[in-house]
Short mmCIF file of C-alpha atoms in Angstrom, two decimals:
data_model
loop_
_atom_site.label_atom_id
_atom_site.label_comp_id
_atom_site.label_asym_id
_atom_site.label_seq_id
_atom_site.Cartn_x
_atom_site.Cartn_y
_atom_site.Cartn_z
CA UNK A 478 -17.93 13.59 -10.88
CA UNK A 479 -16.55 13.58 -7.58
CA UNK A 480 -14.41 10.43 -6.43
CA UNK A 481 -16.95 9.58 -3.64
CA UNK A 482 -19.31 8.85 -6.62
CA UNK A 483 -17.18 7.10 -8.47
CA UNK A 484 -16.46 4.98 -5.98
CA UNK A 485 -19.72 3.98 -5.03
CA UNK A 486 -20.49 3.32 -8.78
CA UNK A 487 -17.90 1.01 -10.17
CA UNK A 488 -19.54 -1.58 -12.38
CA UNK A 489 -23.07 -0.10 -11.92
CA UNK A 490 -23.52 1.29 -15.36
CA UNK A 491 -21.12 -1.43 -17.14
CA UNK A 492 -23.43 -4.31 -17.94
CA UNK A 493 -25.85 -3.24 -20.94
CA UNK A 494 -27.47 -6.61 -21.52
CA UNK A 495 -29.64 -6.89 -18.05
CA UNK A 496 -28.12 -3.17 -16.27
CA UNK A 497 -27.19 -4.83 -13.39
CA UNK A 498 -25.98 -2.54 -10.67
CA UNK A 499 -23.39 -5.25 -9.51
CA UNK A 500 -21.30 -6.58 -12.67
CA UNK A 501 -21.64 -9.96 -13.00
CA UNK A 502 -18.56 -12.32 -12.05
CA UNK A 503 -17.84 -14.15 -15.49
CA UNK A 504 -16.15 -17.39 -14.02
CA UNK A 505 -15.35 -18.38 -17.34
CA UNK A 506 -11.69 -18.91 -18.65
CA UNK A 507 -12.57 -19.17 -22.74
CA UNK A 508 -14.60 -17.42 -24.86
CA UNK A 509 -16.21 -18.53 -28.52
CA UNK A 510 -15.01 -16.92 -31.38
CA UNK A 511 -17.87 -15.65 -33.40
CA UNK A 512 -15.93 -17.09 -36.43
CA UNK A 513 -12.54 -17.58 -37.64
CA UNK A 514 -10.16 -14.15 -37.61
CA UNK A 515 -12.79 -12.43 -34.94
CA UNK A 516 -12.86 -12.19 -31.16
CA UNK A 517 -15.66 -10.57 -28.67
CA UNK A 518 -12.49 -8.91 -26.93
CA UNK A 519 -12.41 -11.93 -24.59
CA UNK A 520 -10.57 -15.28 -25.83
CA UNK A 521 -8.73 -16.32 -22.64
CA UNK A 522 -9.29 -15.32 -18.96
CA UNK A 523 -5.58 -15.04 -17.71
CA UNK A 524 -5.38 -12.12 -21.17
CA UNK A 525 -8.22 -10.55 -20.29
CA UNK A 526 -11.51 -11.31 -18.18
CA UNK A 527 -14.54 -9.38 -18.33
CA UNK A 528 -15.33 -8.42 -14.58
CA UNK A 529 -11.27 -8.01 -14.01
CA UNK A 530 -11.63 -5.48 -17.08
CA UNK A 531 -14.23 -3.73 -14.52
CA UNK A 532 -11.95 -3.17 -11.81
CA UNK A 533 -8.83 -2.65 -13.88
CA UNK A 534 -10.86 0.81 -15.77
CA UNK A 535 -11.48 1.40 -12.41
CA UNK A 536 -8.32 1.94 -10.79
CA UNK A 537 -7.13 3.53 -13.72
CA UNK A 538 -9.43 5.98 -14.24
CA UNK A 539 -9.34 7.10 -9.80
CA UNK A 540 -5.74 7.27 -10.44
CA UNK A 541 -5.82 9.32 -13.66
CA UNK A 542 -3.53 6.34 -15.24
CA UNK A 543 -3.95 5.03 -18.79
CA UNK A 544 -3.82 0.94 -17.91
CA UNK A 545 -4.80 -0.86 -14.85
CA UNK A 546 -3.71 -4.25 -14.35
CA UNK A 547 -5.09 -7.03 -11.23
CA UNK A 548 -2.38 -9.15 -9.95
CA UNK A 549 -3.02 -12.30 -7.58
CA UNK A 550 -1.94 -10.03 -4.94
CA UNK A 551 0.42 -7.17 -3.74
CA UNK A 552 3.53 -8.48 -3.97
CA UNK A 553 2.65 -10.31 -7.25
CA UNK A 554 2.17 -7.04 -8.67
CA UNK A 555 5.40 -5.61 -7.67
CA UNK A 556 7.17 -8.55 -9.27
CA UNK A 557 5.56 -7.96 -12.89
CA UNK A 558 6.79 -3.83 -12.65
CA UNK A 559 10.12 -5.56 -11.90
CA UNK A 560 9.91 -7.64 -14.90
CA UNK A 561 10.65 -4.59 -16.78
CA UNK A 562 14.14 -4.54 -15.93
CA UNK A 563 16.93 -6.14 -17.11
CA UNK A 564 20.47 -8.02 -15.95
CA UNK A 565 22.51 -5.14 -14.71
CA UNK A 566 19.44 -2.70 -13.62
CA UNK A 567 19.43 -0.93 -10.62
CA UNK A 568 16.97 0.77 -8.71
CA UNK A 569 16.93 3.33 -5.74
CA UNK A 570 14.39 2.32 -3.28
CA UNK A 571 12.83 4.08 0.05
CA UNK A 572 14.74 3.48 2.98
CA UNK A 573 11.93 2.80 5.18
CA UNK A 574 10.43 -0.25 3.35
CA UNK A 575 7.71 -2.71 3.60
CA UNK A 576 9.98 -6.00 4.89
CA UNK A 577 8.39 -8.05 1.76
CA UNK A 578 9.45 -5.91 -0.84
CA UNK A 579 12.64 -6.04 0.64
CA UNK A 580 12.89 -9.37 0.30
CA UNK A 581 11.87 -9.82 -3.19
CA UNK A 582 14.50 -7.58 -3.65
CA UNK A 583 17.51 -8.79 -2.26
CA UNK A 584 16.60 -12.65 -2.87
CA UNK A 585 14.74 -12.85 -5.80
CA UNK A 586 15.68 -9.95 -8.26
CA UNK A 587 19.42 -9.81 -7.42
CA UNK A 588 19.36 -13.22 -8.31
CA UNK A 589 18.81 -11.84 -11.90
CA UNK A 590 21.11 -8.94 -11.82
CA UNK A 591 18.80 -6.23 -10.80
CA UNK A 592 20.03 -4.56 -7.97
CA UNK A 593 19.18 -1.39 -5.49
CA UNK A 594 20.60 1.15 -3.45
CA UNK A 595 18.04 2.06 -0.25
CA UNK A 596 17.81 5.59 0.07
CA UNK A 597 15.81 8.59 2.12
CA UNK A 598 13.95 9.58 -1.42
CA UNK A 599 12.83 12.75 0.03
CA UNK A 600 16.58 13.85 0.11
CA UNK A 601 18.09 15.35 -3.43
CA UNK A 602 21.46 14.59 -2.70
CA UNK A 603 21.16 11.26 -1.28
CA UNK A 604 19.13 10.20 -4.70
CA UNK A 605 21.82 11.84 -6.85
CA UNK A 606 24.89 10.46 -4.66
CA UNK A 607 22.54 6.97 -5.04
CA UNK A 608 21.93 7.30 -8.95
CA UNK A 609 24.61 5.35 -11.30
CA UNK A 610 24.26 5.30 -15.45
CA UNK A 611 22.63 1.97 -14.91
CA UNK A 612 19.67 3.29 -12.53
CA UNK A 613 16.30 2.61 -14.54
CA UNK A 614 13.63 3.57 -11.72
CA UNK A 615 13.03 5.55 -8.24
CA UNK A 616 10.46 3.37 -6.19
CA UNK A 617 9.03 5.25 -3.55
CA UNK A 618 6.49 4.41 -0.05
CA UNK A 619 4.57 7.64 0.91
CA UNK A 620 4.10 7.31 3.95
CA UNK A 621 6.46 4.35 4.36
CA UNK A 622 5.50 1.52 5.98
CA UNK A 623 5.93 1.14 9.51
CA UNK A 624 7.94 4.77 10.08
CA UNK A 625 5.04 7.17 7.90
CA UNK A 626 8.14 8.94 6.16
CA UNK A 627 6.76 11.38 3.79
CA UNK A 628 7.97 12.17 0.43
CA UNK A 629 7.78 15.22 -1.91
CA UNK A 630 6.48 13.39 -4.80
CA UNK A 631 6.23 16.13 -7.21
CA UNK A 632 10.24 17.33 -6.34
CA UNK A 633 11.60 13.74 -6.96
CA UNK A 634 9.50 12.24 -9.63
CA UNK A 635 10.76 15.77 -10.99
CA UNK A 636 14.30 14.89 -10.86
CA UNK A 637 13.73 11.50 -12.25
CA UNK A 638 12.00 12.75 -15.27
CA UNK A 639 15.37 14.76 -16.29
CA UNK A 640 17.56 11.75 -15.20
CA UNK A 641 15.56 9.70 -17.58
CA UNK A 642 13.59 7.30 -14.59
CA UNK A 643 10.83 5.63 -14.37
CA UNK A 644 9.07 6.61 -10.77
CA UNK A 645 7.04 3.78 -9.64
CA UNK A 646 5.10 4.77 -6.60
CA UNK A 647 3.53 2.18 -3.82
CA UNK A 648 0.31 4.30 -3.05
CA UNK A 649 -0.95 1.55 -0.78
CA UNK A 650 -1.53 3.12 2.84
CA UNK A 651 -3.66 6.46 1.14
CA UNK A 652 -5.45 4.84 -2.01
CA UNK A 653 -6.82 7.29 -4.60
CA UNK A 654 -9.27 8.64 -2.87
CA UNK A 655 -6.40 10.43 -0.53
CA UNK A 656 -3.50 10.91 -2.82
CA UNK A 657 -2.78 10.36 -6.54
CA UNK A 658 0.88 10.03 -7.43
CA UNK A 659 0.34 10.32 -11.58
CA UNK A 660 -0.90 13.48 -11.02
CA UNK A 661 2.20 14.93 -9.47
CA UNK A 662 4.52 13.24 -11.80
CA UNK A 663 4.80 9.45 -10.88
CA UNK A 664 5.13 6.65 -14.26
CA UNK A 665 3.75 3.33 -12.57
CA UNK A 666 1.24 3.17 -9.15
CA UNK A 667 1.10 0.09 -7.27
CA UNK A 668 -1.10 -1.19 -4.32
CA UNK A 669 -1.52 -4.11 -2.21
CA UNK A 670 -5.21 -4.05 -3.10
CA UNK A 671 -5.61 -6.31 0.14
CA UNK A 672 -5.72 -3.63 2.28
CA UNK A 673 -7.13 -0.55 2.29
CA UNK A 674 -9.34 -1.06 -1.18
CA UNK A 675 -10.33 -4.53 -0.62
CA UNK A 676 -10.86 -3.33 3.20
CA UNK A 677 -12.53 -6.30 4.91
CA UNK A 678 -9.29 -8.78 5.39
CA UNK A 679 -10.82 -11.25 3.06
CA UNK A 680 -9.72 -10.75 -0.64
CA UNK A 681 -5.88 -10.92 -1.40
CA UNK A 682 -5.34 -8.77 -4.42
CA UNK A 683 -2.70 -6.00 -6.14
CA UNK A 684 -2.61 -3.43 -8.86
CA UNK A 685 -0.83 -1.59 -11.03
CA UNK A 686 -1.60 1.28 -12.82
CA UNK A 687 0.20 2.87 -15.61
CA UNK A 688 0.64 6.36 -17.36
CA UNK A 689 1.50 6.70 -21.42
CA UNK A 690 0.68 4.04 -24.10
CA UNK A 691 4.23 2.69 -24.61
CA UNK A 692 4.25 1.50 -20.73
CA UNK A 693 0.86 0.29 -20.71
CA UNK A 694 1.79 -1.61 -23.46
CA UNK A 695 4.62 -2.90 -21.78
CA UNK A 696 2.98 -3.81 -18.46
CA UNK A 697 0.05 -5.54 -20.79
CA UNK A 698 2.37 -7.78 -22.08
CA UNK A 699 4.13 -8.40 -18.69
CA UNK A 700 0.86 -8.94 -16.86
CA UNK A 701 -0.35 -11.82 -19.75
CA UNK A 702 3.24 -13.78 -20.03
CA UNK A 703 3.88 -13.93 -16.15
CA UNK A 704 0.00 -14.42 -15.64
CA UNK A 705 -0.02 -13.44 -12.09
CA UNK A 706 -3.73 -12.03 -12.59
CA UNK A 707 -6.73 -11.74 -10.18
CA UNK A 708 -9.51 -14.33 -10.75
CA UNK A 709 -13.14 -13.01 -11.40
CA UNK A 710 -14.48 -13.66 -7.93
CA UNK A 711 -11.48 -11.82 -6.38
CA UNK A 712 -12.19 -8.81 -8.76
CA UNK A 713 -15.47 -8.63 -7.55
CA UNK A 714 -15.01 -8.95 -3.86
CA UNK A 715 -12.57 -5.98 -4.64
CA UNK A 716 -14.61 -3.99 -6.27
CA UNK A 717 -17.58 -4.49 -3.75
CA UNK A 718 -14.64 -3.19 -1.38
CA UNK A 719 -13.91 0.00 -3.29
CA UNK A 720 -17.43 0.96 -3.40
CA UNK A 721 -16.97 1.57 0.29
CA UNK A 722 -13.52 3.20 0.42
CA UNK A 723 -14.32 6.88 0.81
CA UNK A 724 -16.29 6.55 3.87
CA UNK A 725 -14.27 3.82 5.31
CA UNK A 726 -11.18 5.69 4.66
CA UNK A 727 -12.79 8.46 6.69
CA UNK A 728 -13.70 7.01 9.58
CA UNK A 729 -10.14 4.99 9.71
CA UNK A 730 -8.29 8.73 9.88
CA UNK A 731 -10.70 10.39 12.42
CA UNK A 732 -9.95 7.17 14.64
CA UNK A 733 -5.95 6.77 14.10
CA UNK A 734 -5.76 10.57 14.65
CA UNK A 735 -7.40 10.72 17.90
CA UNK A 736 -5.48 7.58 18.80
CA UNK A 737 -2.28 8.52 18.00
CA UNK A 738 -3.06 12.23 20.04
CA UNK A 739 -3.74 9.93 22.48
CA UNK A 740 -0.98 8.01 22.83
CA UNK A 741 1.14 11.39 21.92
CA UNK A 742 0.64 12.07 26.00
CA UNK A 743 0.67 8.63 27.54
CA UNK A 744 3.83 8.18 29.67
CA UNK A 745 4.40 4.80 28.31
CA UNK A 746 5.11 6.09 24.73
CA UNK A 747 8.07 8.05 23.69
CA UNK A 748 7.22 8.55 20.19
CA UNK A 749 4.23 8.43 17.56
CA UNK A 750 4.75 8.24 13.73
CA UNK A 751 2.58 9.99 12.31
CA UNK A 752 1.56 12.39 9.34
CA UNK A 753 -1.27 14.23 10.60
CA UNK A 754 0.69 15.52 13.77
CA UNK A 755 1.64 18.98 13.30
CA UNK A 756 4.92 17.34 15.13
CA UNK A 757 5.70 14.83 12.18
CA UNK A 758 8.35 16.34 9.93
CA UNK A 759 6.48 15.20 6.82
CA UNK A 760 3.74 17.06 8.26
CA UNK A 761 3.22 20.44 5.80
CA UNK A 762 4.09 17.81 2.79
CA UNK A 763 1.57 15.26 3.43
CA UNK A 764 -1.44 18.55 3.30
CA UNK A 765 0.19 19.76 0.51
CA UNK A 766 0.22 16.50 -1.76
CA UNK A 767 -2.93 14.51 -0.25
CA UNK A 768 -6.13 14.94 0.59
CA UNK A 769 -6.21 13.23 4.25
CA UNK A 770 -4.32 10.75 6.38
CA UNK A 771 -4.20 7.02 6.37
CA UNK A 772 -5.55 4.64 8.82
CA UNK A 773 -2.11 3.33 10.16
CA UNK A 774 1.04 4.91 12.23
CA UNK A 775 3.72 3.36 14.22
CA UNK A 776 4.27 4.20 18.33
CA UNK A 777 7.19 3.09 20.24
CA UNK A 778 6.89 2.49 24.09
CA UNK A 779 9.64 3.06 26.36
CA UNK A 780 10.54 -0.20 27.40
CA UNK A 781 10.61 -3.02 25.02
CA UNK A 782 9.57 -5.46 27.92
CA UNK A 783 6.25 -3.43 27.78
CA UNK A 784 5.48 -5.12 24.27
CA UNK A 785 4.57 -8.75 25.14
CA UNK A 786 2.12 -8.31 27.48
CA UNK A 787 0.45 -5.36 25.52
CA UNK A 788 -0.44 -7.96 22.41
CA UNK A 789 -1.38 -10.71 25.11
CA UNK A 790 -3.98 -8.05 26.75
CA UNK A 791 -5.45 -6.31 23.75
CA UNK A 792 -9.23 -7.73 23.41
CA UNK A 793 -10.52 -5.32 20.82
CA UNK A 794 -7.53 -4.59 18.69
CA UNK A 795 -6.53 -8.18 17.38
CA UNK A 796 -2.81 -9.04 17.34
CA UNK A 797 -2.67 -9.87 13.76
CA UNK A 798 -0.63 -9.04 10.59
CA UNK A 799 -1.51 -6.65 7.72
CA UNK A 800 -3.66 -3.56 7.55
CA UNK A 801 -6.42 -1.69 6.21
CA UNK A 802 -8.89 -3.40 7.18
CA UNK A 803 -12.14 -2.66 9.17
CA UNK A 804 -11.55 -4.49 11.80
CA UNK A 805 -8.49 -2.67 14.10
CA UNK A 806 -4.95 -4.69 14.10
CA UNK A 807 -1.49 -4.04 15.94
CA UNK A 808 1.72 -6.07 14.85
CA UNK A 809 5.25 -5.88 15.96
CA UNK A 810 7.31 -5.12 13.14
CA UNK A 811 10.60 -6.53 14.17
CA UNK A 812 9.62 -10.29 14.59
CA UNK A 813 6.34 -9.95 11.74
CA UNK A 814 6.28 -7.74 8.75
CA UNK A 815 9.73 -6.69 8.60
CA UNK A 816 11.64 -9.58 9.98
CA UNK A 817 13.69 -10.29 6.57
CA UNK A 818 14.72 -7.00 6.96
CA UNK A 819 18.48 -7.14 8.23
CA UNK A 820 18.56 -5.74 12.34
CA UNK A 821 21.14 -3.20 11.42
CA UNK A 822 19.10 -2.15 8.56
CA UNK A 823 16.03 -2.38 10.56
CA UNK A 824 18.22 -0.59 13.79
CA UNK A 825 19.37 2.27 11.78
CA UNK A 826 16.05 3.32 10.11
CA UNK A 827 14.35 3.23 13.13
CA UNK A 828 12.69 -0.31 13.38
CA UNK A 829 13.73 -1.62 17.04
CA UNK A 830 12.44 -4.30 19.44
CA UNK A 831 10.20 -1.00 21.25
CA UNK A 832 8.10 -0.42 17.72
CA UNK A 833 4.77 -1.56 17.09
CA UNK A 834 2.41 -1.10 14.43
CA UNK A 835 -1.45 -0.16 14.81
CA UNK A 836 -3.82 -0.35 11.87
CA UNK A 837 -6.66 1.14 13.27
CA UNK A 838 -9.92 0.05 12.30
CA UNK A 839 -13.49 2.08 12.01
CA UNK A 840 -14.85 0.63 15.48
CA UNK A 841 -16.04 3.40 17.81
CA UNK A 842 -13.72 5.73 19.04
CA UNK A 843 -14.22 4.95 22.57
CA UNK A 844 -14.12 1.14 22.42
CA UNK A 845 -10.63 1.11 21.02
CA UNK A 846 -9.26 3.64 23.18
CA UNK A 847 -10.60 1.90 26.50
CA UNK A 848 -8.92 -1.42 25.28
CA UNK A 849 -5.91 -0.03 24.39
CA UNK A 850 -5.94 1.77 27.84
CA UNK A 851 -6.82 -1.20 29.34
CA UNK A 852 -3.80 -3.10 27.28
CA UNK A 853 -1.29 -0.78 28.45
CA UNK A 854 -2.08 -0.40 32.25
CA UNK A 855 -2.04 -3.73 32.50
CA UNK A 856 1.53 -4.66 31.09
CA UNK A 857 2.58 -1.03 33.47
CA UNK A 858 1.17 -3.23 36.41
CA UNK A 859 2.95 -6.77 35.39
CA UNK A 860 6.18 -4.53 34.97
CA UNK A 861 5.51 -2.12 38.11
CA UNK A 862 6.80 0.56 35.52
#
């Protein structure tokens, strides 16, 4: 079946007692035993629930994993694949990274001895120059988030797999309908389910999904003990989300790529991040290992004086954080999403006061372009640039 129809059918078939097409939201957190020394499968909510089972098969099964596990939300899922290292772990991590998995990172995990070295992970050497006898894991962005650096996923989780590493992979930004790490060699998957799978800016969510029974055992124990799981009604809302994703996630990259060629020629821009530009180095990588682009890219504009007035004239586009959504977003990575992120860090990657970040949205085509046109001659004019 193809993943369009899988999509659209999670939960329809699940519920044999009155075939409801939309599984029911058990908002229950205990279960009776039928008697002493049996169970239904279900004896406490935060072990196992029966619409987060639902959406947990789901997410497994489009990213041809073995477990799926629903965390509170995306960062919350994150923290329970850390849980499976140990004092004196280390980890080499994109260099171009989401700000709050930076920051869990460097204050939370070093605090118990689990440290990383940030690295380009699409370059061989730099990995192996990065990799010491106490690496456990490679955790990679593809596309990063906000510079859309592309890695080779199938050449690194390669390496890893004969250095004896885990390859944890944050598919966020291209979902399964796009791009499916496990099948080109990744261990572990993880989304912020908030964005592009819940896709309406109103469930906060995460998930993990796993490949081979010892690690899914693992991460089942991880997931129950730190009990960081998604409650029934947020399960649903996310599956309701998913049904949608395959034409939303359509209509988001046939908007951000006409954008983007848009803003490719404006004279305010100098430079637009992002993979479906022939331009984009990650460009022939990207077709090879996905399906399609993703709904968000990065521009810079060639005076940082230019951003202020930009976000103060945008109608359409809202000046918000996060991403994925349907409704279209810009944010300013410096001062938002990436602000725990070190400015020398941030400087040298490519993160500087003249970025900003555009999540675009699946309005029409026309309406967002004539705002952001709008946005941009306007802060020319206050600047007389």
């Amino acid at each position: 079946m193809k993943i369009e129809s899988r999509l659209a059918q999670i939960g329809s078939i699940s519920e044999p007692v009155t075939g409801a097409v939309s599984y029911p939201i058990y908002q229950a957190t205990a279960f009776r035993h039928p008697k002493l020394g049996q169970s239904t499968g279900f004896d406490y909510s935060r072990t196992k629930n029966p619409t987060r089972s639902i959406l947990e098969q789901a997410i497994a099964e489009l990213e041809s994993g073995d477990a799926g596990f629903a965390c509170s939300s995306g960062m919350a899922a994150l923290q329970t694949v850390f849980a499976l290292f140990s004092q004196g772990d280390h980890m080499l991590v994109s260099l171009d990274l989401y700000g709050g998995t930076y920051r869990l990172i460097e204050k939370i995990m070093t605090r118990f001895g689990v440290n990383a070295t940030y690295v380009d992970t699409n370059d061989l050497d730099g990995l192996e120059a990065g990799w010491t006898p106490a690496t456990k894991a490679v955790l990679i962005e593809t596309p990063t988030n906000p510079l859309m650096m592309i890695t080779d996923l199938e050449k690194v989780c390669s390496w890893a797999k004969k250095k004896g590493l885990l390859t944890i992979v944050d598919n966020t930004l291209l979902t399964p309908f796009l791009q499916r790490p496990i099948e080109l060699g990744a261990d572990v998957i993880v989304h912020s389910a908030t964005k592009y799978l819940g896709g309406h800016n109103d469930v906060l969510a995460g998930l993990i999904v796993t490949k081979g029974k010892e690690l899914s055992e693992q991460m089942a124990i991880l997931h129950n003990s730190i009990g960081a799981v998604l409650g029934p009604q947020d399960s649903w809302l996310l599956m309701r989300g998913m049904k949608t994703l395959a034409i939303r996630m359509e209509r988001h990259e046939s908007n951000a790529t006409q954008i983007a060629n848009y803003l490719l020629k404006h004279p305010l821009i100098s430079d637009v991040y992002y993979p479906a530009l022939p331009s984009h180095p990650g460009y022939e990588v990207q077709n090879r290992q996905s399906s399609g682009n993703t709904g968000i890219f990065s521009f810079k504009v060639t005076d940082a004086r230019l951003v202020e007035p930009i976000l103060r004239h945008i109608k359409l586009i809202a000046f918000a954080e996060s991403l994925g959504g349907v409704e279209s977003l810009m944010t300013y990575p410096a001062v938002q999403t990436h602000a725990d992120i070190p400015e020398e860090i941030r400087k040298k990657v490519g993160v500087d006061d003249r970025l900003l970040r555009f999540s675009v949205g699946i309005e029409h085509i026309d309406d967002l372009i004539s705002d952001l046109a709008a946005a941009l001659e306007a802060a020319a004019s206050e600047l007389n640039v």
